[in-house]
C-alpha cells in the first residue's frame, strides 16, 4: 500500500498529540509525586477521620514515620503540615508571602466576622492598614505602658475574688478567664464588661463563650466546601445566632461612642481600640473603618486576647504546682526583686523584666502548652515549590508548634518542665527562634504578644508572691490532659487552695 503525503501528515499529528498527552500525564505524575509524604487516606474523605480531636498530638506522632513535612487530604482540602524548627524557618523566612492568607472556617463567616479584624482577613490593603493602626496606636510599647493602670485594676480585682473564697477551693482558670475578659473590655471599650451593674455584660459574656466554643469545633462544611450552603451540622446557623447576640450589645456601645464623638468628646491619651477604629480618618487608599467592621474588630479582641492569656496562665500554675523546686525558685526570686515587706508587696510592671526565672517559667509553659497548637491556618495564594515539594494554590498550611516544642531535634528532654533551659539562653518567642513559636512568626505573628507577655508575667508574679498555693487533692492530683476548644485548655480545670502569705500581710490584714 502506498503512503501518501496526507497519511504522513496525519501520522505526524497523531504522534505529536500522543507525545504532548504523555508529557502532560508524566508532568502531572511528577508534580503529584513531588507532594510531601503522608498517611494514605480514604477515598473521598482522605485523612479526615485519622486526626481525632487532638490533631496536634496525632500529627506529632506521625513525624517519626513521615518526617517534618506532611501532606494530608481532609475531605477535599489539601493540607500541608510543618512540624520541625527547620521546616518552619523555611516557611516563615522564604515563603511568608506564598501563604499569607488564612483558611477561614465557614462558621466564622457569620456576620462577615472574618472581614472585620486581622486574624482571618486575607492579606489585603485593609489588613495592612489595620495591622499598622494596631501596631502604632493600640498595641505599641508606649500604649502598653500607658495602660498599666487598667491591668493593675484587673489584677487587684482578681486578688479580691480569690480572697473572697476565704481560703476555700478556687477554680483558678475561670477567675483568670473573667479577669482577662475584663482586661480586654477595658482596653477595647474602656469598661469592665462584666460588672455587677451591667446585665448586658453577662449576656455578652455568655454569647461570647458560646461563640468561642463553636469556633473551636470541627465542621463538615470546612472539609467539603460545596456543603457550605446546606450547613449540614447547623454550625453557621448557631454562630449567626450567638454572634448576633454579642454583636447587638457591641453595636450599642459603638453607636453610643459615635454620638459622644458627635457631641464633641475629644480623643486623648486615654483612647481605647474603639476610638482608634472610629478615628481612622481614611483616604482614597485606606478608607475609614465602617461600623459593621469595627464591631467585628472589637469582637475579635475578646476572641483572640482573653482565653489565650488566661489558659496560658493556668497551665503555668499547674506546671509549678507539679514542680515544687521551680515553685520555690520563683518565690525566692519574687522575694528578692519585689521584697517581703507588706508595704512593698505589690508587683510593679517595671520590675517584671528583672524576673528572669519567672520569664523562663512562662517560656517553658508556652513551649509545652502553646494556646494555639497549630497556629491559625494559612492558605496558599499560588502554586509553590516548598522544600522541593509541589504545593498547589489553595492548600491549607498548619504549623504544629506544639510538636516543634516537643521535638527531640530541638530540645533536650523535651517533655520535662525545666525552665532552667532558658536561663542564659537567647531563645525568645518573638518569631525569630523557630523552635519556640507560641505566637507564630512572619507577617501574621500574633499582634498582641507584647501585651500577653506583660499580662501573664504580672498576673503570675502577683498571685505567686501574695499567696502560697496548693492543688486541691495534692500535687499528684493535677491532671495535665488537654482539651481542644478555641485554645488548648486543661481538660480538667485546675482547682487550687490559696493561703495569703503571712509575712506579706499588713498588721490590719493580719488581725482579720
Ligand atoms: C498567651 C497569649 C496569646 C497567644 C499564645 C497567642 C497566639 C497567637 C497565635 C499563634 C496567632 C497566629 C499567628 C500565626 O498564624 O503565625 C495569633 C494571632 C493573633 N493574635 Fe494572639 N495570642 C495571644 C494573645 C493575644 C492578645 C492578648 C491579643 C490582643 C489583645 C491577640 C491578638 C491576636 C490577633 C489580632 C491575631 C491575628 C494576627 C494576624 O492574623 O494578623 N493575641 N495569636
Coordinates of C-alpha atoms and ligand atoms in Angstrom, one line a residue:
X1 CA 0.0 0.0 0.0
X2 CA 1.3 3.4 -0.9
X3 CA 1.8 6.0 1.8
X4 CA 0.7 9.4 0.7
X5 CA 1.9 12.8 2.0
X6 CA -1.6 13.2 3.6
X7 CA -1.1 10.0 5.6
X8 CA 2.3 11.1 6.8
X9 CA 0.9 14.4 8.0
X10 CA -1.9 12.6 9.8
X11 CA 0.6 10.2 11.5
X12 CA 2.8 13.2 12.5
X13 CA -0.2 15.0 14.1
X14 CA -1.2 11.8 16.0
X15 CA 2.4 11.4 17.2
X16 CA 2.6 15.0 18.3
X17 CA -0.7 14.8 20.1
X18 CA 0.3 11.5 21.8
X19 CA 3.6 12.9 22.8
X20 CA 2.0 16.0 24.3
X21 CA -0.5 13.9 26.1
X22 CA 2.2 11.6 27.5
X23 CA 4.2 14.6 28.5
X24 CA 1.3 16.2 30.3
X25 CA 0.5 12.9 32.1
X26 CA 4.1 12.4 33.1
X27 CA 4.3 16.0 34.3
X28 CA 1.2 15.7 36.3
X29 CA 2.6 12.5 37.8
X30 CA 5.9 14.0 38.7
X31 CA 4.1 17.1 40.1
X32 CA 1.8 14.9 42.3
X33 CA 4.6 12.6 43.2
X34 CA 6.5 15.7 44.4
X35 CA 4.0 16.1 47.2
X36 CA 5.3 15.7 50.8
X37 CA 4.9 12.2 52.3
X38 CA 1.8 11.5 54.4
X39 CA -0.5 8.7 55.6
X40 CA -2.7 7.1 53.0
X41 CA -6.3 8.4 53.1
X42 CA -9.8 7.1 52.5
X43 CA -11.5 7.7 49.1
X44 CA -13.4 11.0 49.2
X45 CA -12.8 11.6 53.0
X46 CA -9.0 11.4 52.8
X47 CA -7.4 11.7 56.3
X48 CA -10.4 13.4 57.9
X49 CA -11.1 10.6 60.4
X50 CA -7.4 9.9 61.2
X51 CA -6.6 13.0 63.2
X52 CA -9.0 12.8 66.1
X53 CA -9.9 15.7 68.4
X54 CA -6.2 16.2 69.4
X55 CA -4.9 16.7 65.9
X56 CA -1.6 18.3 67.1
X57 CA -0.8 15.2 69.1
X58 CA -1.7 12.8 66.3
X59 CA 0.4 14.8 63.8
X60 CA 3.3 14.9 66.1
X61 CA 3.2 11.1 66.4
X62 CA 3.3 10.9 62.5
X63 CA 6.6 12.8 62.5
X64 CA 8.8 9.7 63.1
X65 CA 7.3 7.8 60.1
X66 CA 6.8 10.7 57.6
X67 CA 9.2 13.3 58.6
X68 CA 8.8 17.0 59.4
X69 CA 6.7 18.0 56.4
X70 CA 3.5 16.0 55.9
X71 CA 0.7 16.0 53.3
X72 CA -2.9 15.4 54.2
X73 CA -6.2 15.5 52.4
X74 CA -9.0 16.5 54.7
X75 CA -12.1 15.9 52.6
X76 CA -11.4 18.0 49.6
X77 CA -9.0 20.3 51.4
X78 CA -5.3 19.8 50.6
X79 CA -3.2 20.4 53.8
X80 CA 0.5 20.9 54.4
X81 CA 1.7 20.3 57.9
X82 CA 5.1 21.7 59.0
X83 CA 6.5 20.2 62.2
X84 CA 10.1 21.0 62.7
X85 CA 12.0 24.1 63.5
X86 CA 14.0 23.8 60.3
X87 CA 10.9 23.5 58.1
X88 CA 9.2 26.3 60.0
X89 CA 12.2 28.5 59.3
X90 CA 12.0 27.7 55.6
X91 CA 8.3 28.6 55.7
X92 CA 8.5 31.9 57.5
X93 CA 11.7 33.1 56.0
X94 CA 11.2 32.2 52.4
X95 CA 7.5 31.5 51.8
X96 CA 5.7 34.0 54.1
X97 CA 4.2 35.7 51.0
X98 CA 3.3 32.5 49.3
X99 CA 1.0 31.6 52.3
X100 CA -0.1 35.0 53.6
X101 CA -3.9 34.4 53.7
X102 CA -5.9 32.5 56.2
X103 CA -8.1 29.4 55.6
X104 CA -11.4 30.7 57.0
X105 CA -13.8 28.3 58.8
X106 CA -17.3 28.5 57.4
X107 CA -18.9 29.3 60.8
X108 CA -16.7 32.3 61.2
X109 CA -18.0 33.9 58.1
X110 CA -21.2 34.6 60.1
X111 CA -21.9 38.4 60.0
X112 CA -18.8 38.6 57.8
X113 CA -16.8 38.3 61.0
X114 CA -13.7 37.3 59.0
X115 CA -13.6 40.6 57.2
X116 CA -13.6 42.9 60.1
X117 CA -10.5 42.1 62.1
X118 CA -6.9 40.9 61.5
X119 CA -6.9 37.2 62.3
X120 CA -9.0 35.8 59.5
X121 CA -8.7 38.5 56.9
X122 CA -6.9 38.0 53.7
X123 CA -3.5 39.7 53.3
X124 CA -5.2 42.7 51.8
X125 CA -4.8 46.5 51.9
X126 CA -7.5 46.6 54.7
X127 CA -5.4 44.0 56.8
X128 CA -2.2 46.1 56.2
X129 CA -4.0 49.3 57.3
X130 CA -5.4 47.7 60.4
X131 CA -2.2 46.0 61.4
X132 CA -0.3 49.4 61.1
X133 CA -3.0 51.1 63.1
X134 CA -2.9 48.4 65.9
X135 CA 0.9 48.5 66.0
X136 CA 1.1 52.3 66.2
X137 CA -2.0 53.2 68.2
X138 CA -3.2 50.3 70.2
X139 CA -0.5 47.7 71.0
X140 CA 2.6 49.8 70.7
X141 CA 5.2 49.7 73.5
X142 CA 4.1 53.2 74.6
X143 CA 0.4 52.4 74.5
X144 CA 1.0 49.2 76.5
X145 CA 2.9 51.3 79.1
X146 CA 0.1 53.8 79.2
X147 CA -2.5 51.1 80.0
X148 CA -0.6 49.8 83.1
X149 CA -3.3 51.2 85.4
X150 CA -6.0 49.1 83.7
X151 CA -4.0 45.9 84.2
X152 CA -3.4 46.9 87.8
X153 CA -7.2 47.3 88.4
X154 CA -8.0 43.9 86.8
X155 CA -5.3 42.1 88.8
X156 CA -6.4 43.8 92.0
X157 CA -10.0 42.6 91.3
X158 CA -8.7 39.1 90.7
X159 CA -6.9 39.1 94.1
X160 CA -10.2 40.3 95.7
X161 CA -12.2 37.5 94.1
X162 CA -9.6 34.9 95.3
X163 CA -9.7 36.4 98.8
X164 CA -13.5 36.3 98.8
X165 CA -13.2 32.5 98.8
X166 CA -11.7 32.7 102.3
X167 CA -9.1 30.0 101.8
X168 CA -11.6 27.6 100.1
X169 CA -11.1 25.8 96.8
X170 CA -10.8 28.1 93.8
X171 CA -11.4 27.4 90.1
X172 CA -8.5 29.5 89.1
X173 CA -8.9 29.0 85.4
X174 CA -12.4 30.5 85.5
X175 CA -11.3 33.5 87.6
X176 CA -8.3 34.1 85.3
X177 CA -10.6 34.0 82.2
X178 CA -13.1 36.5 83.7
X179 CA -10.1 38.8 84.6
X180 CA -8.7 38.5 81.1
X181 CA -12.1 39.2 79.6
X182 CA -12.5 42.3 81.6
X183 CA -8.9 43.4 80.7
X184 CA -9.8 43.2 77.0
X185 CA -13.0 45.0 77.8
X186 CA -11.0 47.9 79.3
X187 CA -8.5 48.1 76.5
X188 CA -11.1 47.9 73.8
X189 CA -14.2 49.6 75.2
X190 CA -12.9 51.3 78.4
X191 CA -15.3 49.4 80.5
X192 CA -15.5 46.4 82.9
X193 CA -17.8 44.4 80.6
X194 CA -18.5 42.0 83.5
X195 CA -19.6 44.2 86.4
X196 CA -22.4 43.7 88.8
X197 CA -24.0 46.9 87.5
X198 CA -24.3 45.6 83.9
X199 CA -26.8 42.9 83.0
X200 CA -25.8 43.2 79.3
X201 CA -22.2 42.4 80.3
X202 CA -23.3 38.9 81.4
X203 CA -25.4 38.4 78.2
X204 CA -22.3 39.4 76.2
X205 CA -20.0 37.1 78.2
X206 CA -22.4 34.2 77.7
X207 CA -22.8 34.8 74.0
X208 CA -19.0 35.2 73.5
X209 CA -18.4 32.0 75.5
X210 CA -20.7 30.2 73.1
X211 CA -19.1 31.8 70.1
X212 CA -15.6 30.6 71.3
X213 CA -17.0 27.1 72.0
X214 CA -18.5 26.9 68.4
X215 CA -15.4 28.5 66.9
X216 CA -13.3 25.5 68.2
X217 CA -15.5 22.7 66.7
X218 CA -14.8 20.8 63.6
X219 CA -17.3 21.3 60.8
X220 CA -18.0 19.1 57.8
X221 CA -18.7 22.1 55.6
X222 CA -15.0 23.1 56.0
X223 CA -13.9 19.8 54.5
X224 CA -16.4 19.9 51.7
X225 CA -17.0 23.5 50.7
X226 CA -19.8 22.5 48.3
X227 CA -21.8 21.7 51.5
X228 CA -21.5 25.3 52.8
X229 CA -24.9 26.3 51.5
X230 CA -26.5 23.4 53.3
X231 CA -24.6 23.9 56.6
X232 CA -25.2 20.2 57.5
X233 CA -24.1 20.5 61.1
X234 CA -26.0 23.7 61.6
X235 CA -22.9 25.4 62.9
X236 CA -23.2 28.5 60.8
X237 CA -26.8 29.0 61.9
X238 CA -25.8 28.6 65.5
X239 CA -22.9 31.0 65.0
X240 CA -25.2 33.6 63.4
X241 CA -27.5 33.4 66.5
X242 CA -24.8 33.6 69.2
X243 CA -22.6 36.1 67.4
X244 CA -25.7 38.1 66.7
X245 CA -26.4 38.4 70.5
X246 CA -22.8 39.6 71.1
X247 CA -22.9 42.0 68.2
X248 CA -26.2 43.6 69.3
X249 CA -24.5 44.6 72.6
X250 CA -21.3 45.9 71.0
X251 CA -23.3 47.7 68.3
X252 CA -25.0 49.7 71.1
X253 CA -21.5 50.6 72.6
X254 CA -20.4 51.7 69.1
X255 CA -23.4 53.8 68.5
X256 CA -23.1 55.5 71.9
X257 CA -19.5 56.3 71.1
X258 CA -20.4 57.8 67.8
X259 CA -22.9 60.0 69.5
X260 CA -20.3 61.0 72.1
X261 CA -17.9 61.9 69.4
X262 CA -20.6 64.0 67.6
X263 CA -21.2 65.9 70.8
X264 CA -17.5 66.9 70.9
X265 CA -15.8 64.2 73.1
X266 CA -12.1 64.7 72.3
X267 CA -9.9 61.7 71.8
X268 CA -6.9 61.9 74.1
X269 CA -4.2 59.7 75.6
X270 CA -6.8 57.5 77.2
X271 CA -8.1 56.3 73.8
X272 CA -9.2 52.6 73.5
X273 CA -9.4 50.4 70.5
X274 CA -12.9 51.6 69.6
X275 CA -11.6 55.2 69.4
X276 CA -8.7 54.1 67.3
X277 CA -11.1 52.4 64.8
X278 CA -13.7 55.1 64.7
X279 CA -11.0 57.8 64.4
X280 CA -9.3 56.3 61.3
X281 CA -9.9 59.3 59.1
X282 CA -9.1 57.4 55.9
X283 CA -8.1 58.5 52.5
X284 CA -8.5 57.1 49.0
X285 CA -6.0 54.3 49.7
X286 CA -7.2 53.4 53.2
X287 CA -10.9 54.2 53.6
X288 CA -12.4 54.7 57.2
X289 CA -13.4 51.5 59.0
X290 CA -17.2 51.0 58.5
X291 CA -19.3 50.4 61.6
X292 CA -20.0 46.8 60.9
X293 CA -16.3 46.0 60.5
X294 CA -15.5 48.0 63.7
X295 CA -17.9 45.7 65.6
X296 CA -16.2 42.6 64.3
X297 CA -12.8 44.0 65.1
X298 CA -13.9 44.6 68.7
X299 CA -15.3 41.1 69.0
X300 CA -12.1 39.7 67.6
X301 CA -10.1 41.1 70.5
X302 CA -12.2 39.2 73.1
X303 CA -11.8 36.1 70.9
X304 CA -8.0 36.4 70.5
X305 CA -7.0 38.0 73.7
X306 CA -8.9 36.6 76.6
X307 CA -8.8 32.7 76.7
X308 CA -5.3 32.6 75.2
X309 CA -3.9 34.7 78.0
X310 CA -5.9 33.0 80.8
X311 CA -5.3 29.4 79.8
X312 CA -1.6 30.0 79.4
X313 CA -1.5 31.4 83.0
X314 CA -3.5 28.4 84.2
X315 CA -1.0 25.9 82.6
X316 CA 1.9 27.8 84.2
X317 CA 0.2 27.4 87.7
X318 CA -0.4 23.7 87.0
X319 CA 3.2 23.1 86.0
X320 CA 4.5 25.0 89.0
X321 CA 2.3 23.0 91.4
X322 CA 3.7 19.8 89.9
X323 CA 7.3 21.0 90.1
X324 CA 7.9 22.3 93.7
X325 CA 11.5 23.1 93.1
X326 CA 10.6 25.5 90.3
X327 CA 7.9 27.0 92.5
X328 CA 10.5 27.6 95.3
X329 CA 12.8 29.3 92.8
X330 CA 10.0 31.6 91.5
X331 CA 9.1 32.6 95.1
X332 CA 12.7 33.2 96.1
X333 CA 13.2 35.4 93.0
X334 CA 10.0 37.3 93.8
X335 CA 11.1 37.9 97.4
X336 CA 14.4 39.2 96.2
X337 CA 13.1 41.5 93.5
X338 CA 9.7 42.6 94.9
X339 CA 10.5 42.4 98.6
X340 CA 8.9 40.8 101.5
X341 CA 7.7 43.8 103.5
X342 CA 3.9 44.3 103.4
X343 CA 4.4 47.9 102.2
X344 CA 6.3 46.7 99.0
X345 CA 4.4 43.6 98.3
X346 CA 2.7 44.8 95.1
X347 CA 4.4 43.8 91.9
X348 CA 5.0 46.7 89.6
X349 CA 5.3 46.3 85.8
X350 CA 8.7 47.9 85.8
X351 CA 10.0 45.0 87.9
X352 CA 8.9 42.3 85.5
X353 CA 12.0 42.4 83.3
X354 CA 14.1 41.6 86.4
X355 CA 12.2 38.4 87.0
X356 CA 14.4 36.2 84.8
X357 CA 13.4 32.9 86.3
X358 CA 9.6 33.7 86.1
X359 CA 10.2 34.6 82.4
X360 CA 11.8 31.3 81.9
X361 CA 8.8 29.6 83.5
X362 CA 6.5 31.4 81.0
X363 CA 8.6 30.4 78.1
X364 CA 8.7 26.8 79.3
X365 CA 5.0 26.8 79.8
X366 CA 4.3 28.1 76.2
X367 CA 6.8 25.6 74.8
X368 CA 4.8 22.7 76.3
X369 CA 1.3 24.2 76.1
X370 CA 1.0 26.7 73.3
X371 CA -2.5 28.1 73.4
X372 CA -2.9 27.8 69.6
X373 CA -1.0 24.5 68.9
X374 CA -1.3 24.5 65.0
X375 CA -1.3 28.3 64.7
X376 CA -4.1 29.9 62.7
X377 CA -4.2 28.0 59.4
X378 CA -2.6 29.8 56.5
X379 CA -3.7 29.4 52.8
X380 CA -1.5 29.2 49.7
X381 CA -2.3 32.0 47.3
X382 CA -0.4 30.4 44.4
X383 CA 1.3 27.2 43.3
X384 CA 4.5 27.0 45.3
X385 CA 7.7 25.0 45.4
X386 CA 8.3 24.3 49.1
X387 CA 11.4 22.4 50.1
X388 CA 11.3 20.6 46.8
X389 CA 7.6 19.7 47.0
X390 CA 4.9 21.0 44.8
X391 CA 2.2 22.7 46.9
X392 CA -0.8 23.8 44.8
X393 CA -2.7 27.0 45.2
X394 CA -5.4 27.0 48.0
X395 CA -3.6 24.4 50.2
X396 CA -4.1 24.9 53.9
X397 CA -0.9 25.2 55.9
X398 CA -0.7 24.2 59.5
X399 CA 2.4 24.7 61.7
X400 CA 2.5 22.3 64.6
X401 CA 4.2 24.5 67.2
X402 CA 3.1 22.0 69.9
X403 CA 5.1 19.3 68.1
X404 CA 8.0 21.6 67.5
X405 CA 8.1 22.5 71.2
X406 CA 8.4 18.8 72.0
X407 CA 10.8 17.8 69.2
X408 CA 13.9 16.0 70.4
X409 CA 15.9 17.6 67.5
X410 CA 15.5 21.0 69.1
X411 CA 15.2 20.2 72.8
X412 CA 16.9 18.1 75.4
X413 CA 14.5 16.1 77.5
X414 CA 11.6 17.7 75.5
X415 CA 8.8 16.5 77.8
X416 CA 10.4 17.7 81.0
X417 CA 9.4 21.0 82.6
X418 CA 12.8 22.6 83.0
X419 CA 12.7 26.5 83.0
X420 CA 16.4 26.4 83.6
X421 CA 17.0 25.6 79.9
X422 CA 16.1 29.3 79.1
X423 CA 18.4 30.8 81.7
X424 CA 21.4 32.4 79.9
X425 CA 19.8 31.4 76.6
X426 CA 18.9 33.9 73.9
X427 CA 15.8 32.0 72.7
X428 CA 12.7 34.2 72.7
X429 CA 9.1 33.7 71.5
X430 CA 9.1 36.7 69.1
X431 CA 9.0 34.7 65.9
X432 CA 12.8 34.7 65.3
X433 CA 13.6 31.4 67.1
X434 CA 11.8 28.7 65.1
X435 CA 12.0 26.1 67.8
X436 CA 9.7 28.2 70.0
X437 CA 6.7 29.7 68.2
X438 CA 3.7 30.0 70.6
X439 CA 2.8 33.4 69.0
X440 CA 3.6 32.3 65.4
X441 CA 6.0 34.1 63.1
X442 CA 6.3 36.2 59.9
X443 CA 3.8 38.8 58.9
X444 CA 0.9 37.2 60.6
X445 CA 2.6 36.8 64.0
X446 CA 0.3 37.5 67.0
X447 CA -0.2 41.2 67.1
X448 CA -0.8 41.0 70.9
X449 CA 2.3 39.2 72.1
X450 CA 3.9 42.0 74.0
X451 CA 0.6 42.6 75.8
X452 CA 0.2 38.9 76.5
X453 CA 3.8 38.6 77.7
X454 CA 3.3 41.6 80.1
X455 CA -0.1 40.4 81.4
X456 CA 0.9 36.8 82.0
X457 CA 4.0 37.8 83.9
X458 CA 2.1 40.4 86.0
X459 CA -0.7 38.0 86.9
X460 CA 1.6 35.2 87.8
X461 CA 4.1 37.3 89.7
X462 CA 1.2 38.8 91.8
X463 CA -0.6 35.6 92.5
X464 CA 2.6 33.7 93.4
X465 CA 4.0 36.5 95.5
X466 CA 0.8 37.1 97.6
X467 CA -0.3 33.6 98.1
X468 CA 1.0 30.1 98.8
X469 CA -0.8 27.6 96.6
X470 CA -1.8 24.0 96.9
X471 CA -3.5 21.8 94.4
X472 CA -6.9 20.7 95.9
X473 CA -6.2 17.0 96.3
X474 CA -2.4 17.3 96.3
X475 CA 0.2 17.9 93.6
X476 CA -0.1 14.4 92.2
X477 CA -3.8 15.0 91.5
X478 CA -3.1 17.8 89.0
X479 CA -4.4 16.4 85.7
X480 CA -2.3 17.6 82.8
X481 CA -4.5 16.2 80.0
X482 CA -5.6 18.6 77.2
X483 CA -8.8 19.7 75.7
X484 CA -9.1 21.5 72.4
X485 CA -11.5 24.3 72.1
X486 CA -10.7 27.7 70.5
X487 CA -7.5 27.3 72.5
X488 CA -5.7 24.4 74.0
X489 CA -7.1 24.2 77.5
X490 CA -6.8 21.9 80.5
X491 CA -9.3 19.0 80.2
X492 CA -9.8 19.1 84.0
X493 CA -9.9 22.7 85.3
X494 CA -7.2 23.4 87.9
X495 CA -8.7 23.6 91.4
X496 CA -6.4 25.3 94.0
X497 CA -6.4 26.3 97.6
X498 CA -4.7 29.7 98.2
X499 CA -3.2 30.8 101.5
X500 CA -2.2 34.5 101.8
X501 CA 1.4 34.7 102.8
X502 CA 1.5 35.8 106.4
X503 CA 4.7 37.8 106.1
X504 CA 3.1 39.9 103.3
X505 CA 0.0 40.9 105.3
X506 CA -0.2 44.4 106.8
X507 CA -0.9 44.5 110.5
X508 CA -4.6 45.3 109.9
X509 CA -5.0 42.5 107.4
X510 CA -3.3 40.0 109.8
X511 CA -5.9 40.8 112.5
X512 CA -8.8 39.8 110.3
Ligands
LIG1 C1 -0.8 33.8 75.5 C2 -1.5 34.6 74.8 C3 -1.6 34.5 73.3 C4 -1.2 33.5 72.5 C5 -0.5 32.2 72.8 C6 -1.5 34.0 71.1 C7 -1.2 33.2 70.0 C8 -1.5 33.7 68.7 C9 -1.2 32.9 67.5 C10 -0.4 31.6 67.5 C11 -1.6 33.6 66.4 C12 -1.4 33.2 65.0 C13 0.0 33.6 64.5 C14 0.3 33.0 63.2 O1 -0.6 32.5 62.5 O2 1.5 33.0 62.8 C15 -2.2 34.8 66.9 C16 -2.7 35.8 66.1 C17 -3.4 36.9 66.6 N1 -3.4 37.3 68.0 FE1 -2.7 36.3 69.5 N2 -2.1 35.2 71.2 C18 -2.2 35.6 72.5 C19 -2.7 36.8 73.0 C20 -3.2 37.8 72.2 C21 -3.7 39.0 72.7 C22 -3.7 39.5 74.1 C23 -4.2 39.7 71.6 C24 -4.9 41.0 71.5 C25 -5.3 41.7 72.5 C26 -4.1 38.8 70.4 C27 -4.5 39.2 69.2 C28 -4.2 38.4 68.0 C29 -4.6 38.8 66.7 C30 -5.4 40.0 66.3 C31 -4.1 37.9 65.8 C32 -4.2 37.8 64.3 C33 -2.9 38.4 63.7 C34 -3.0 38.4 62.1 O3 -3.5 37.5 61.5 O4 -2.5 39.4 61.5 N3 -3.4 37.7 70.8 N4 -2.1 34.8 68.3

